[in-house]
Coordinates of C-alpha atoms in Angstrom, one line a residue:
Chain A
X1 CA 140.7 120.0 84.5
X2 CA 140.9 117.3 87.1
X3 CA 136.6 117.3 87.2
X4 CA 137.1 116.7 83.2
X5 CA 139.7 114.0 83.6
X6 CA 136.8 112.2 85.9
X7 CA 133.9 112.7 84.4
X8 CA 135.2 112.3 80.7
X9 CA 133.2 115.4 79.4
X10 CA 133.0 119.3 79.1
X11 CA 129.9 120.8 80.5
X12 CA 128.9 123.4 79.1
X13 CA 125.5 125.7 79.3
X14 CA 123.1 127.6 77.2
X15 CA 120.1 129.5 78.1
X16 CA 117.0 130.1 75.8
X17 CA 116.4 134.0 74.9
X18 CA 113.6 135.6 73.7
X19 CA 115.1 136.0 70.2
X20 CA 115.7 132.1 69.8
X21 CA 111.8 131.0 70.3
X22 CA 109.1 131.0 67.7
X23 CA 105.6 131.6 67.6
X24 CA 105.0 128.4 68.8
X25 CA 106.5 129.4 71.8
X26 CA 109.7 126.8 71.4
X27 CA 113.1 127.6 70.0
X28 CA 113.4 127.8 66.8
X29 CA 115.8 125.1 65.0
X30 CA 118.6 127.0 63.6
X31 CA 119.5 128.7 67.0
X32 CA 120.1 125.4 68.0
X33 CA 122.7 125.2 66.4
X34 CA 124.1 128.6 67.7
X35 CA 124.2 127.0 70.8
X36 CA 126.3 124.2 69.8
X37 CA 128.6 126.9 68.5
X38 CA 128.7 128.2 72.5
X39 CA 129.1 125.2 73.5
X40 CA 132.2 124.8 71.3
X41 CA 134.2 128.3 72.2
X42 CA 133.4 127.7 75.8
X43 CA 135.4 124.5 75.9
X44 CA 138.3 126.0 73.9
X45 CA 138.5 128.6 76.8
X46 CA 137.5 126.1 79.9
X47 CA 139.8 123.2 78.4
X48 CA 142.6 124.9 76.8
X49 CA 142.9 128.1 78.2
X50 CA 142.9 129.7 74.9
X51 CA 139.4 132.0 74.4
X52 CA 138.3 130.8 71.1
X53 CA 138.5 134.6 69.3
X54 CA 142.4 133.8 70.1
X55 CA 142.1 130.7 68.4
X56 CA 140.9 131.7 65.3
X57 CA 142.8 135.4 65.9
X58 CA 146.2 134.5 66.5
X59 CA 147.7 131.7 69.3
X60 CA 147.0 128.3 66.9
X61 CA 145.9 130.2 63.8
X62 CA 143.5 127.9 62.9
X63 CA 139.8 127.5 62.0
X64 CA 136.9 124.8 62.3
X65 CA 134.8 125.1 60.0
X66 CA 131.8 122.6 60.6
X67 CA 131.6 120.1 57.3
X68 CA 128.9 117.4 58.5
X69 CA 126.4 117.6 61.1
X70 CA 123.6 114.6 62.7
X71 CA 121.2 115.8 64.8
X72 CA 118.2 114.5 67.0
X73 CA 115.9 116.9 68.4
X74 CA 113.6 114.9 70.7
X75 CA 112.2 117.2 73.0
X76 CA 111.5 121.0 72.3
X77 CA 113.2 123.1 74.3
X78 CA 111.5 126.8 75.8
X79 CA 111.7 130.1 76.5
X80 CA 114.1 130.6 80.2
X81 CA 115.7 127.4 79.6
X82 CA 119.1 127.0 81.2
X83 CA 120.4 123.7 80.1
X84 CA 123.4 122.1 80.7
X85 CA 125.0 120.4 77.7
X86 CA 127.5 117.6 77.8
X87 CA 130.5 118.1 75.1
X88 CA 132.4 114.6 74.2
X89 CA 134.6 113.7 71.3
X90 CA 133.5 110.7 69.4
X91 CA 136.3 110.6 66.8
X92 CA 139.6 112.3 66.5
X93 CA 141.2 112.8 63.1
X94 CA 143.9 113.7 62.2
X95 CA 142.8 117.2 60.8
X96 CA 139.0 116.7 62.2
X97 CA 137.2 116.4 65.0
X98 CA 133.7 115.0 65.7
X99 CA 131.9 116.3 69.1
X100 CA 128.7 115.0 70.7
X101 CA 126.5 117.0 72.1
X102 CA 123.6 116.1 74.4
X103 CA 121.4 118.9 75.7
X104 CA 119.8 118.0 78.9
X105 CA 116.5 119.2 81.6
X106 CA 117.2 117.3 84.2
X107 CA 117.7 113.5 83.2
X108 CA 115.5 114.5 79.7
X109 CA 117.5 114.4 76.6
X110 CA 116.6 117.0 74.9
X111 CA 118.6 117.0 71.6
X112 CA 121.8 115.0 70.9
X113 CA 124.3 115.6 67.5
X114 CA 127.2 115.0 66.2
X115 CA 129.2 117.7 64.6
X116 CA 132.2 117.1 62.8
X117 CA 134.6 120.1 62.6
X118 CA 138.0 120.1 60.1
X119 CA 141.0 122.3 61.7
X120 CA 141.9 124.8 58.6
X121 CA 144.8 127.5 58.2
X122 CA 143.0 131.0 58.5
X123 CA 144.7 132.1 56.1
X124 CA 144.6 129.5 53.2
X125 CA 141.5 127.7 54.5
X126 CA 143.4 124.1 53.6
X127 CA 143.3 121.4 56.0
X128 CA 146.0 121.0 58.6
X129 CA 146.5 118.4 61.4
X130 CA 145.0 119.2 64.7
X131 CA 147.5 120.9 66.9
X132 CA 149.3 119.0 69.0
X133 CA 147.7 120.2 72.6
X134 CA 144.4 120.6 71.4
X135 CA 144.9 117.1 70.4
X136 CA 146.0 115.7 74.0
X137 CA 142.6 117.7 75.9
X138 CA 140.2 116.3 73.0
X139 CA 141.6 112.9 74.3
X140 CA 140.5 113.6 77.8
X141 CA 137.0 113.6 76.4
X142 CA 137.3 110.9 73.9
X143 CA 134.2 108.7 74.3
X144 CA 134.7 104.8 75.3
X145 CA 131.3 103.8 74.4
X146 CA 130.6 103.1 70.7
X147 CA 128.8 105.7 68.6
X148 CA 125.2 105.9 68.9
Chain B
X1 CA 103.4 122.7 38.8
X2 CA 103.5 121.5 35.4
X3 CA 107.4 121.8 35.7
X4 CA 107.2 120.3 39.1
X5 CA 105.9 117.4 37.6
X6 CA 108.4 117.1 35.1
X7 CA 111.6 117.7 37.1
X8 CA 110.5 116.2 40.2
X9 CA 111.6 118.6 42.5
X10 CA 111.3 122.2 43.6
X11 CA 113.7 124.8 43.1
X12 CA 114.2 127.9 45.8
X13 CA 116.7 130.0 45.9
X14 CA 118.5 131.6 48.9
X15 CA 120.6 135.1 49.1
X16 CA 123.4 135.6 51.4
X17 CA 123.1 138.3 53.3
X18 CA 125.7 140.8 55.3
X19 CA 124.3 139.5 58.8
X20 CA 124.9 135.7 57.7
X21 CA 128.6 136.1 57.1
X22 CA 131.3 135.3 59.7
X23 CA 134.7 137.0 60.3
X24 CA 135.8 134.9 58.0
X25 CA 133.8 136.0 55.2
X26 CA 131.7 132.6 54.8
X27 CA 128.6 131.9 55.8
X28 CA 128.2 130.7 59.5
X29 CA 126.5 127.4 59.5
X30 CA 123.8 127.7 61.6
X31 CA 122.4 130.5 59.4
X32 CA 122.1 127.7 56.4
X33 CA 119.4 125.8 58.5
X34 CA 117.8 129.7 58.0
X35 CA 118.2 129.2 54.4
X36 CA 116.2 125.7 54.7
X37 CA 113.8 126.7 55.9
X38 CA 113.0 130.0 53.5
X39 CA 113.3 126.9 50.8
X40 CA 110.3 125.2 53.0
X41 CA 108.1 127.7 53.4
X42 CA 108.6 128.6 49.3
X43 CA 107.7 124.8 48.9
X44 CA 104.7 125.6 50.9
X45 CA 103.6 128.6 49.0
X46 CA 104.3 127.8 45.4
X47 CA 103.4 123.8 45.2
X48 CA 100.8 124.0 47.9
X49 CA 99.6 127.6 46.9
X50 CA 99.4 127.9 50.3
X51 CA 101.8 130.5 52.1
X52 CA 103.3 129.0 55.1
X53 CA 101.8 131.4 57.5
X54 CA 98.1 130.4 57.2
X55 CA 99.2 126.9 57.4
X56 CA 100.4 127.3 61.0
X57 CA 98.0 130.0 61.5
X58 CA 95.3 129.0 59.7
X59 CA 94.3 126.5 56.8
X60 CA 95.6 123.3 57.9
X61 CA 96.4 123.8 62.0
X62 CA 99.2 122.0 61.4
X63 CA 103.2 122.8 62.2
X64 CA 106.4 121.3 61.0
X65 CA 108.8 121.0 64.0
X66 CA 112.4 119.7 62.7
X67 CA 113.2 116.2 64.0
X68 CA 116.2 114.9 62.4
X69 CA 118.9 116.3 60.3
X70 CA 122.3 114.9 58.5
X71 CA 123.8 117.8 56.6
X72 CA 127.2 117.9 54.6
X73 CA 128.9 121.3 54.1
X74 CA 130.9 120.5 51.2
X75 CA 131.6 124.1 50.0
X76 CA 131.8 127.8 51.5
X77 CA 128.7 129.9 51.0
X78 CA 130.1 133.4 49.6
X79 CA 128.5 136.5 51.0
X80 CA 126.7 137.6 47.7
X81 CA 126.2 134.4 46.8
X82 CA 122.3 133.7 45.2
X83 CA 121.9 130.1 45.0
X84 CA 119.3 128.0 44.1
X85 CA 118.4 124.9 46.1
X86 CA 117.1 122.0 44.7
X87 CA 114.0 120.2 46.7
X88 CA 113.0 116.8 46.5
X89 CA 111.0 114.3 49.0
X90 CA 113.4 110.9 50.2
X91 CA 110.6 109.6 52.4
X92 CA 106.9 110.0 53.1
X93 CA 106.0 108.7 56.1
X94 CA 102.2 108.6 57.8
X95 CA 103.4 111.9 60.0
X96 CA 106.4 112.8 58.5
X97 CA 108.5 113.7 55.7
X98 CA 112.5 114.2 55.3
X99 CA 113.3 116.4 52.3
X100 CA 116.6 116.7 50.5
X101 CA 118.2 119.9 50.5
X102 CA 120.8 120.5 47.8
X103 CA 122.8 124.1 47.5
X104 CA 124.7 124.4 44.2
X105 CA 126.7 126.9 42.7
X106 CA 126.9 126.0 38.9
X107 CA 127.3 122.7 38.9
X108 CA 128.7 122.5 42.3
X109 CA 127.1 120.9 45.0
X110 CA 128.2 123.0 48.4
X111 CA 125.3 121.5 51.0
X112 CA 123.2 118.8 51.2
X113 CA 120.9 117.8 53.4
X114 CA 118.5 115.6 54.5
X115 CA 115.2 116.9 56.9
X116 CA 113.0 115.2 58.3
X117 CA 109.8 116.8 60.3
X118 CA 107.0 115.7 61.9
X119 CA 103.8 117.0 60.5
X120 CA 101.6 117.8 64.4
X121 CA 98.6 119.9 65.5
X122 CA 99.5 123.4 66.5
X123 CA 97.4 122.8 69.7
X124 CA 98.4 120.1 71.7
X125 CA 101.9 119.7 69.5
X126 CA 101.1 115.9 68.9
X127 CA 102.1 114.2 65.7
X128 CA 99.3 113.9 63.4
X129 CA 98.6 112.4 59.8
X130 CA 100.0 114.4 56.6
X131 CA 96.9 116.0 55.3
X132 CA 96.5 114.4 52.5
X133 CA 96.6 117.5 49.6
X134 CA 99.8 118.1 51.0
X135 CA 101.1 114.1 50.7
X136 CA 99.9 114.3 47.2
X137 CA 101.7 117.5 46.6
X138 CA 104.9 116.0 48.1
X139 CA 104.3 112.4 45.9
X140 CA 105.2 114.7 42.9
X141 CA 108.6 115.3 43.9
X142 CA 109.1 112.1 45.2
X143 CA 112.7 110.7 44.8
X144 CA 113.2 107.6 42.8
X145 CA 116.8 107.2 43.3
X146 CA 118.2 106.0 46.8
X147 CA 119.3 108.4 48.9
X148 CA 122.8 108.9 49.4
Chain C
X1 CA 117.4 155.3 37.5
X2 CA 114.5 157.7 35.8
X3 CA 112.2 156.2 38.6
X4 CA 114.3 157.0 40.9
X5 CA 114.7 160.5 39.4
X6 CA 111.1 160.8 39.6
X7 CA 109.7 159.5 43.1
X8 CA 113.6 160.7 44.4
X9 CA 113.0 157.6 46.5
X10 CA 114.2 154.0 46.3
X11 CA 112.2 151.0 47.2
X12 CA 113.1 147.8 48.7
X13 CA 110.9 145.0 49.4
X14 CA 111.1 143.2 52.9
X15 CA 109.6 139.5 53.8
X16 CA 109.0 138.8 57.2
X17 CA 110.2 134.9 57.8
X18 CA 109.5 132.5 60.4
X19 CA 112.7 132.7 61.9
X20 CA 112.1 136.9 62.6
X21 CA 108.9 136.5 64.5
X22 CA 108.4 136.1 68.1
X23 CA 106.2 134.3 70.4
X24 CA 103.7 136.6 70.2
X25 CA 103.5 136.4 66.2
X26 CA 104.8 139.8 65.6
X27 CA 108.3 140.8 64.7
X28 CA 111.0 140.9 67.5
X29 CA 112.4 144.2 67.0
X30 CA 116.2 143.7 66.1
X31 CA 115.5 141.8 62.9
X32 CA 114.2 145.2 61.3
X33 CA 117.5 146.6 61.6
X34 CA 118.2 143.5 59.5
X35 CA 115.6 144.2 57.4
X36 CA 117.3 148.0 57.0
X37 CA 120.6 146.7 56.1
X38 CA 118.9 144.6 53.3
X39 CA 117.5 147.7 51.9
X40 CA 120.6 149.3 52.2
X41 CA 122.3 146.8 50.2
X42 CA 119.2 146.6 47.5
X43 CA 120.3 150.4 47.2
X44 CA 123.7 150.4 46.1
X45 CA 123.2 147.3 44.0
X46 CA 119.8 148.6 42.0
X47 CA 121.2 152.3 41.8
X48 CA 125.0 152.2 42.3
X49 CA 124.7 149.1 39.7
X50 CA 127.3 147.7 42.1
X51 CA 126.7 145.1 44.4
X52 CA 127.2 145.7 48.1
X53 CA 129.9 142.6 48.9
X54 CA 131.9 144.8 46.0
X55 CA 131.5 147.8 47.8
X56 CA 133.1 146.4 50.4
X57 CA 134.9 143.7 49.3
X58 CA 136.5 145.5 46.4
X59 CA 135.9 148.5 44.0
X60 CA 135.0 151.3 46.2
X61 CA 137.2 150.3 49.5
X62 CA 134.2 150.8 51.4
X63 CA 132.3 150.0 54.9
X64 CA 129.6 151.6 56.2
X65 CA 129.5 151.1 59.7
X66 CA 126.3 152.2 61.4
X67 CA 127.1 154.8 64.0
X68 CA 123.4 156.2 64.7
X69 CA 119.9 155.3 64.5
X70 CA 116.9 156.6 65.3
X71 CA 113.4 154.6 65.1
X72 CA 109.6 154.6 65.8
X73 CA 108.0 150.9 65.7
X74 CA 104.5 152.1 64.9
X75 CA 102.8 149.3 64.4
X76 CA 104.1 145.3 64.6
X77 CA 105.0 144.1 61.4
X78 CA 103.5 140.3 61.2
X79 CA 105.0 137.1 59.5
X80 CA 104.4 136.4 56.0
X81 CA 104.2 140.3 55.7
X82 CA 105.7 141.4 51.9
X83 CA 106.2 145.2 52.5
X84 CA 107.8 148.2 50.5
X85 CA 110.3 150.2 52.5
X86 CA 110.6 153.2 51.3
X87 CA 114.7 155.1 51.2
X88 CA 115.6 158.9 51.0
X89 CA 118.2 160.4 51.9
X90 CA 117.9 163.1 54.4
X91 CA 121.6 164.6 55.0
X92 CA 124.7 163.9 53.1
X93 CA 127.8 165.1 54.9
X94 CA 131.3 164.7 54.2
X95 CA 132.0 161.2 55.1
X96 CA 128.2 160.2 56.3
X97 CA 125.0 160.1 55.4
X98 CA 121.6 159.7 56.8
X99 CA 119.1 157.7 55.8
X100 CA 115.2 157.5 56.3
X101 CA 113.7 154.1 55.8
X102 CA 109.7 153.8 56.3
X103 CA 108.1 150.7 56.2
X104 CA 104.3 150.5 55.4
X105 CA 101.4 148.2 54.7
X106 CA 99.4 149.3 52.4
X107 CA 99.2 152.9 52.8
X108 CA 99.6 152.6 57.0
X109 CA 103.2 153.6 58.0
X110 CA 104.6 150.3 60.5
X111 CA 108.3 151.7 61.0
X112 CA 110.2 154.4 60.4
X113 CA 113.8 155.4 60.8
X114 CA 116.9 157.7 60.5
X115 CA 120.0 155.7 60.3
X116 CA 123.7 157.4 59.9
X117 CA 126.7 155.1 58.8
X118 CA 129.8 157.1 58.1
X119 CA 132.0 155.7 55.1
X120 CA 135.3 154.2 56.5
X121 CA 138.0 152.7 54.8
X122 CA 138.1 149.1 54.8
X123 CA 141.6 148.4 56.3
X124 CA 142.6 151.0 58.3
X125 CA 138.8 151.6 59.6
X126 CA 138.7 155.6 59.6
X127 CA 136.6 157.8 57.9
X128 CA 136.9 158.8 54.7
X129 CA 134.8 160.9 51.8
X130 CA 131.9 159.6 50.3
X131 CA 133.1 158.6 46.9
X132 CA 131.6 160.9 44.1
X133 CA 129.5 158.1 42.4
X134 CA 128.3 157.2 45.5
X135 CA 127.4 160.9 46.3
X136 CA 125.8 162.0 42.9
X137 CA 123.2 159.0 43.7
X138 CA 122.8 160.0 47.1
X139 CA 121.6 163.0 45.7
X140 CA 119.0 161.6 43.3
X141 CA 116.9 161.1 46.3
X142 CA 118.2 163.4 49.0
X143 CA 114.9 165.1 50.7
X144 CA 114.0 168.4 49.9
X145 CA 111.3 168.4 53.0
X146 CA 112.7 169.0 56.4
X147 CA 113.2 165.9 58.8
X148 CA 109.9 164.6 61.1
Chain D
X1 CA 118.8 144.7 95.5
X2 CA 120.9 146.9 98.3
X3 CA 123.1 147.6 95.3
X4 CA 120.8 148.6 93.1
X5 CA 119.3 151.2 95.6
X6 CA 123.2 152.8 96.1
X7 CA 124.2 153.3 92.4
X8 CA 120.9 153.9 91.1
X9 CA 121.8 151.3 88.2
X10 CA 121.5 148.0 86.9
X11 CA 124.4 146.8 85.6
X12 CA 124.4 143.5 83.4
X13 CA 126.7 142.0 80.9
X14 CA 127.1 140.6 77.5
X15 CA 129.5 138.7 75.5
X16 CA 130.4 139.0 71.9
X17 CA 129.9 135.8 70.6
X18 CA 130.9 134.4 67.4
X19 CA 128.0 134.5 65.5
X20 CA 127.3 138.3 66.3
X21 CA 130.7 139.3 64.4
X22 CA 130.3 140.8 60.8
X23 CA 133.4 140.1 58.3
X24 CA 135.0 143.1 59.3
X25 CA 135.5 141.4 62.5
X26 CA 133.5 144.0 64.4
X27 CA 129.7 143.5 65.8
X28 CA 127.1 143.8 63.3
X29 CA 124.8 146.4 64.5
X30 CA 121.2 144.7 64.5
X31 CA 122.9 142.1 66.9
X32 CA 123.4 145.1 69.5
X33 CA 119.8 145.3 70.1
X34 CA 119.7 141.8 71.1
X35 CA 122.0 142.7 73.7
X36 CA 119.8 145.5 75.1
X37 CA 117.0 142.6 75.4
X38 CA 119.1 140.4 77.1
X39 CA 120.2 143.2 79.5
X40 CA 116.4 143.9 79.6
X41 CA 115.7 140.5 80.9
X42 CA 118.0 140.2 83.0
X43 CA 117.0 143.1 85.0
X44 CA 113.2 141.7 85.5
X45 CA 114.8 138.5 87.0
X46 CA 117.8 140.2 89.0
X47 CA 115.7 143.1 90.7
X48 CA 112.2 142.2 90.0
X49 CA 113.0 138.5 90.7
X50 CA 110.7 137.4 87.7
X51 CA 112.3 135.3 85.1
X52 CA 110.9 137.3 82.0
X53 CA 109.6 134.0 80.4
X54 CA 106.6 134.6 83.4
X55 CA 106.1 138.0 82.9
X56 CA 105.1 137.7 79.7
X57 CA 103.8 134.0 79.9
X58 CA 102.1 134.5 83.3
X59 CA 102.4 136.4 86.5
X60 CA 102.3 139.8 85.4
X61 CA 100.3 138.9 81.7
X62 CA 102.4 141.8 80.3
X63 CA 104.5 141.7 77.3
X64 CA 106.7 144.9 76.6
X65 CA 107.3 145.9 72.9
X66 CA 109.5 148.0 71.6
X67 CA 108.7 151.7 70.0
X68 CA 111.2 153.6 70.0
X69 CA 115.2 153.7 70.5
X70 CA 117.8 155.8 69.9
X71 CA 121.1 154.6 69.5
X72 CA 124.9 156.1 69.3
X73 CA 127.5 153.3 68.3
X74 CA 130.6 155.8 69.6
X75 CA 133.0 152.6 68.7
X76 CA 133.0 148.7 67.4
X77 CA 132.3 146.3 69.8
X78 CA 134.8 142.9 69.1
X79 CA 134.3 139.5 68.9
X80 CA 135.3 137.9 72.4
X81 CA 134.3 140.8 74.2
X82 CA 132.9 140.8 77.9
X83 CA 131.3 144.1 78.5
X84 CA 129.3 145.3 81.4
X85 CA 126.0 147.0 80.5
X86 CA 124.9 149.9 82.7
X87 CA 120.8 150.4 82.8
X88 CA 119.0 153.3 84.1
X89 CA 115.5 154.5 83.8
X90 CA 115.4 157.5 82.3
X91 CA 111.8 158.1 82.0
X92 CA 108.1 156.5 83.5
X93 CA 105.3 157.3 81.9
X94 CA 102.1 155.9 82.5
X95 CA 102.1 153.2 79.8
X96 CA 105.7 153.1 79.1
X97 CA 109.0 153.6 80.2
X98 CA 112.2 154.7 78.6
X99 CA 115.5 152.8 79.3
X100 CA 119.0 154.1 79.1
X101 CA 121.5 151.4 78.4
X102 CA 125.5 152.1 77.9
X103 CA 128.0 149.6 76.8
X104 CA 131.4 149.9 78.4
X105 CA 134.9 148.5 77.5
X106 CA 136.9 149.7 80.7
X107 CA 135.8 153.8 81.0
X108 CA 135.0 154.1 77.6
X109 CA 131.6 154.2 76.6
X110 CA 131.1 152.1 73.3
X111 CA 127.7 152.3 72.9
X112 CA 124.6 154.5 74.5
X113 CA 120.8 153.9 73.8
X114 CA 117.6 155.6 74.9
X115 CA 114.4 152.9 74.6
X116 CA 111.5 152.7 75.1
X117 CA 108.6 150.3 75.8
X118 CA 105.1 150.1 76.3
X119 CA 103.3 147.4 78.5
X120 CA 100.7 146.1 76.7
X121 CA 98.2 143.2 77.6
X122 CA 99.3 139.8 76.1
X123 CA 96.0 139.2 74.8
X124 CA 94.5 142.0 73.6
X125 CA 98.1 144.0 72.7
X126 CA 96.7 147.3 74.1
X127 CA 99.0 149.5 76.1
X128 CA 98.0 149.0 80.0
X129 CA 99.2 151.2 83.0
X130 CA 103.1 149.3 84.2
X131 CA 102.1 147.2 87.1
X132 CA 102.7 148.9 90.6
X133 CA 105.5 146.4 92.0
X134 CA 107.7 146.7 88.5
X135 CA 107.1 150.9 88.4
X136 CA 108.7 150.7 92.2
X137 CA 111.6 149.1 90.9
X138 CA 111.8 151.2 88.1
X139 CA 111.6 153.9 90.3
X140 CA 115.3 152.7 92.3
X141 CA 117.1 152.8 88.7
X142 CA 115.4 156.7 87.5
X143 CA 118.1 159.3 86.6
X144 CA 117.9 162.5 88.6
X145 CA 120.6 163.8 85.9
X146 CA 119.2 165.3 82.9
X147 CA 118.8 163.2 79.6
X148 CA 121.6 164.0 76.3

């Protein structure tokens, strides 16, 4: 937690499988998307200590559905990829949340988004405020920089 | 066409299916990029009369690879749902287009969308000119309206 | 339902999207037990004259977890492909029943299949009878020739 | 690769991610096959140390389709999940080879699968004899027990 206090980002990674490339030999779009959703549950678990099936299961009882989405894709990426991709937050809410991510080979960006997500009651799927400590390690990641 | 040219758009339609629904019983996001892209290749077939396979494999050498996307989820996607999803054209450029994609139920609007690709050769994946039946086809459902 | 009386089959319809195919231009394998569930679902809405999200979500209390398959991949299935698959029923049990789905082109045979789901409760997950509806229409095009 | 040699197995993992979870909360089936690949690749790059993107795009110009598989889902798999997957070969042929794959949660065996492949030439698609160095290290991972 101290690297994330540093470096002012989650890292996470994603790897490029034969059933996420297309004929044209490049992944295909939507699995892209799948990878931010990786991405995502991986920093629940590295950041809050909380495996994201427990989030959703039981511990916070809450969801995130994703209601808006930007998305660049610059580069393609290809079959055996392993890329690293860099997890910020760019706003906090106070029932939403809006990520960045920025999928990387080597220095390359590769694709770069912004997802906003809303924090819902599983069972009644209404808004509700982000809880308290997910709130505090989103702020270790909040960006400085202004929005692209 | 004749009701192409009167409505100025094209209408798809999209089923959800078992494997597109999450543990919560809505549809997981990523799969409604999936659900674009069916709508695209229907454009494809039915305005162009050209299915989409033979124009990356064959007819026109040319390949679609997403770009850019801004997408609003509004609204759940039910699993059973069958929705249409309205088509239209915000922008023609000289080697792209970005389409609109609108999801209703009834009158509801639950996604929109705006896509853009980049029209390139399927050989050496560089951006090339919209053949030009294909610009005329996509002139018909040009938007008049500014986009949102 | 008199079709189905006659053939004693039930036919779905498949469409092989962009999103199934792999690098090589031919189907990667996994979607066609996609493509099997689709079927399956076609089934009980076209001769049950109840939609599958029903089935499961309400009126009958029922899922229909897979718990064995068997399959030949005869021949690749390619995209843009529009192909019958063809459904009998080759053993009704108690609480399963077996299915045989064949996929063809034209009159060539690409896929076949066996495919057991036992019929579970919804909540508490164990097996359960086949309800009678459910079982009368099983019947209707249960195989009278022995198994391949 | 000393390992390998003493248990006569390849053992990789998966995880249960989000996406792969039907709304019964459970694995939906067709994703399960995607798990075998992954296992699949994995072993070509852990004990054949070739990244399966080259086999198939260069070094060994072989590409390894699917035709046949047998599976036994014994019990759900859940989302969140971390589950080794033991590999064995149970059959070589001369064209083909037949893996056994078995998903574990602890000592109980959740899921078992006999499949097999055919190596085929990438350009032409015809079945080819399995290249020497790969039927060697097939030969570390063959059962000497009997098949179920």
């Amino acid at each position: 937690m101290k690297a994330l206090a540093a470096s002012r980002c989650y890292t996470g990674s994603i790897q490029v499988r034969f059933g996420d490339v297309d004929r044209a030999g490049i992944v295909y779009y939507p699995r892209i998307f799948d990878y931010f959703h990786q991405v995502f549950e991986g920093f629940f678990e590295d950041c809050m200590g909380i495996p994201y099936p427990e989030v959703i299961g039981g511990r916070l009882r809450a969801g995130f559905p994703a209601v808006h989405y930007e998305v660049d894709f610059l580069s393609p990426l290809n079959y055996g990829d392993r890329l690293p991709v860099r997890l910020t937050v760019a706003r906090i809410g106070r029932t939403s949340v809006t990520f960045r991510y920025e999928v990387f080979r080597g220095k390359k960006l590769l694709v770069r988004a912004l997802g906003t997500t809303v924090c819902v009651d599983m069972k009644t799927f209404r808004p509700k405020p982000l809880p308290l400590r997910l709130r505090q390690v989103l702020e270790r990641i909040l960006e400085t920089r202004p929005a692209w």
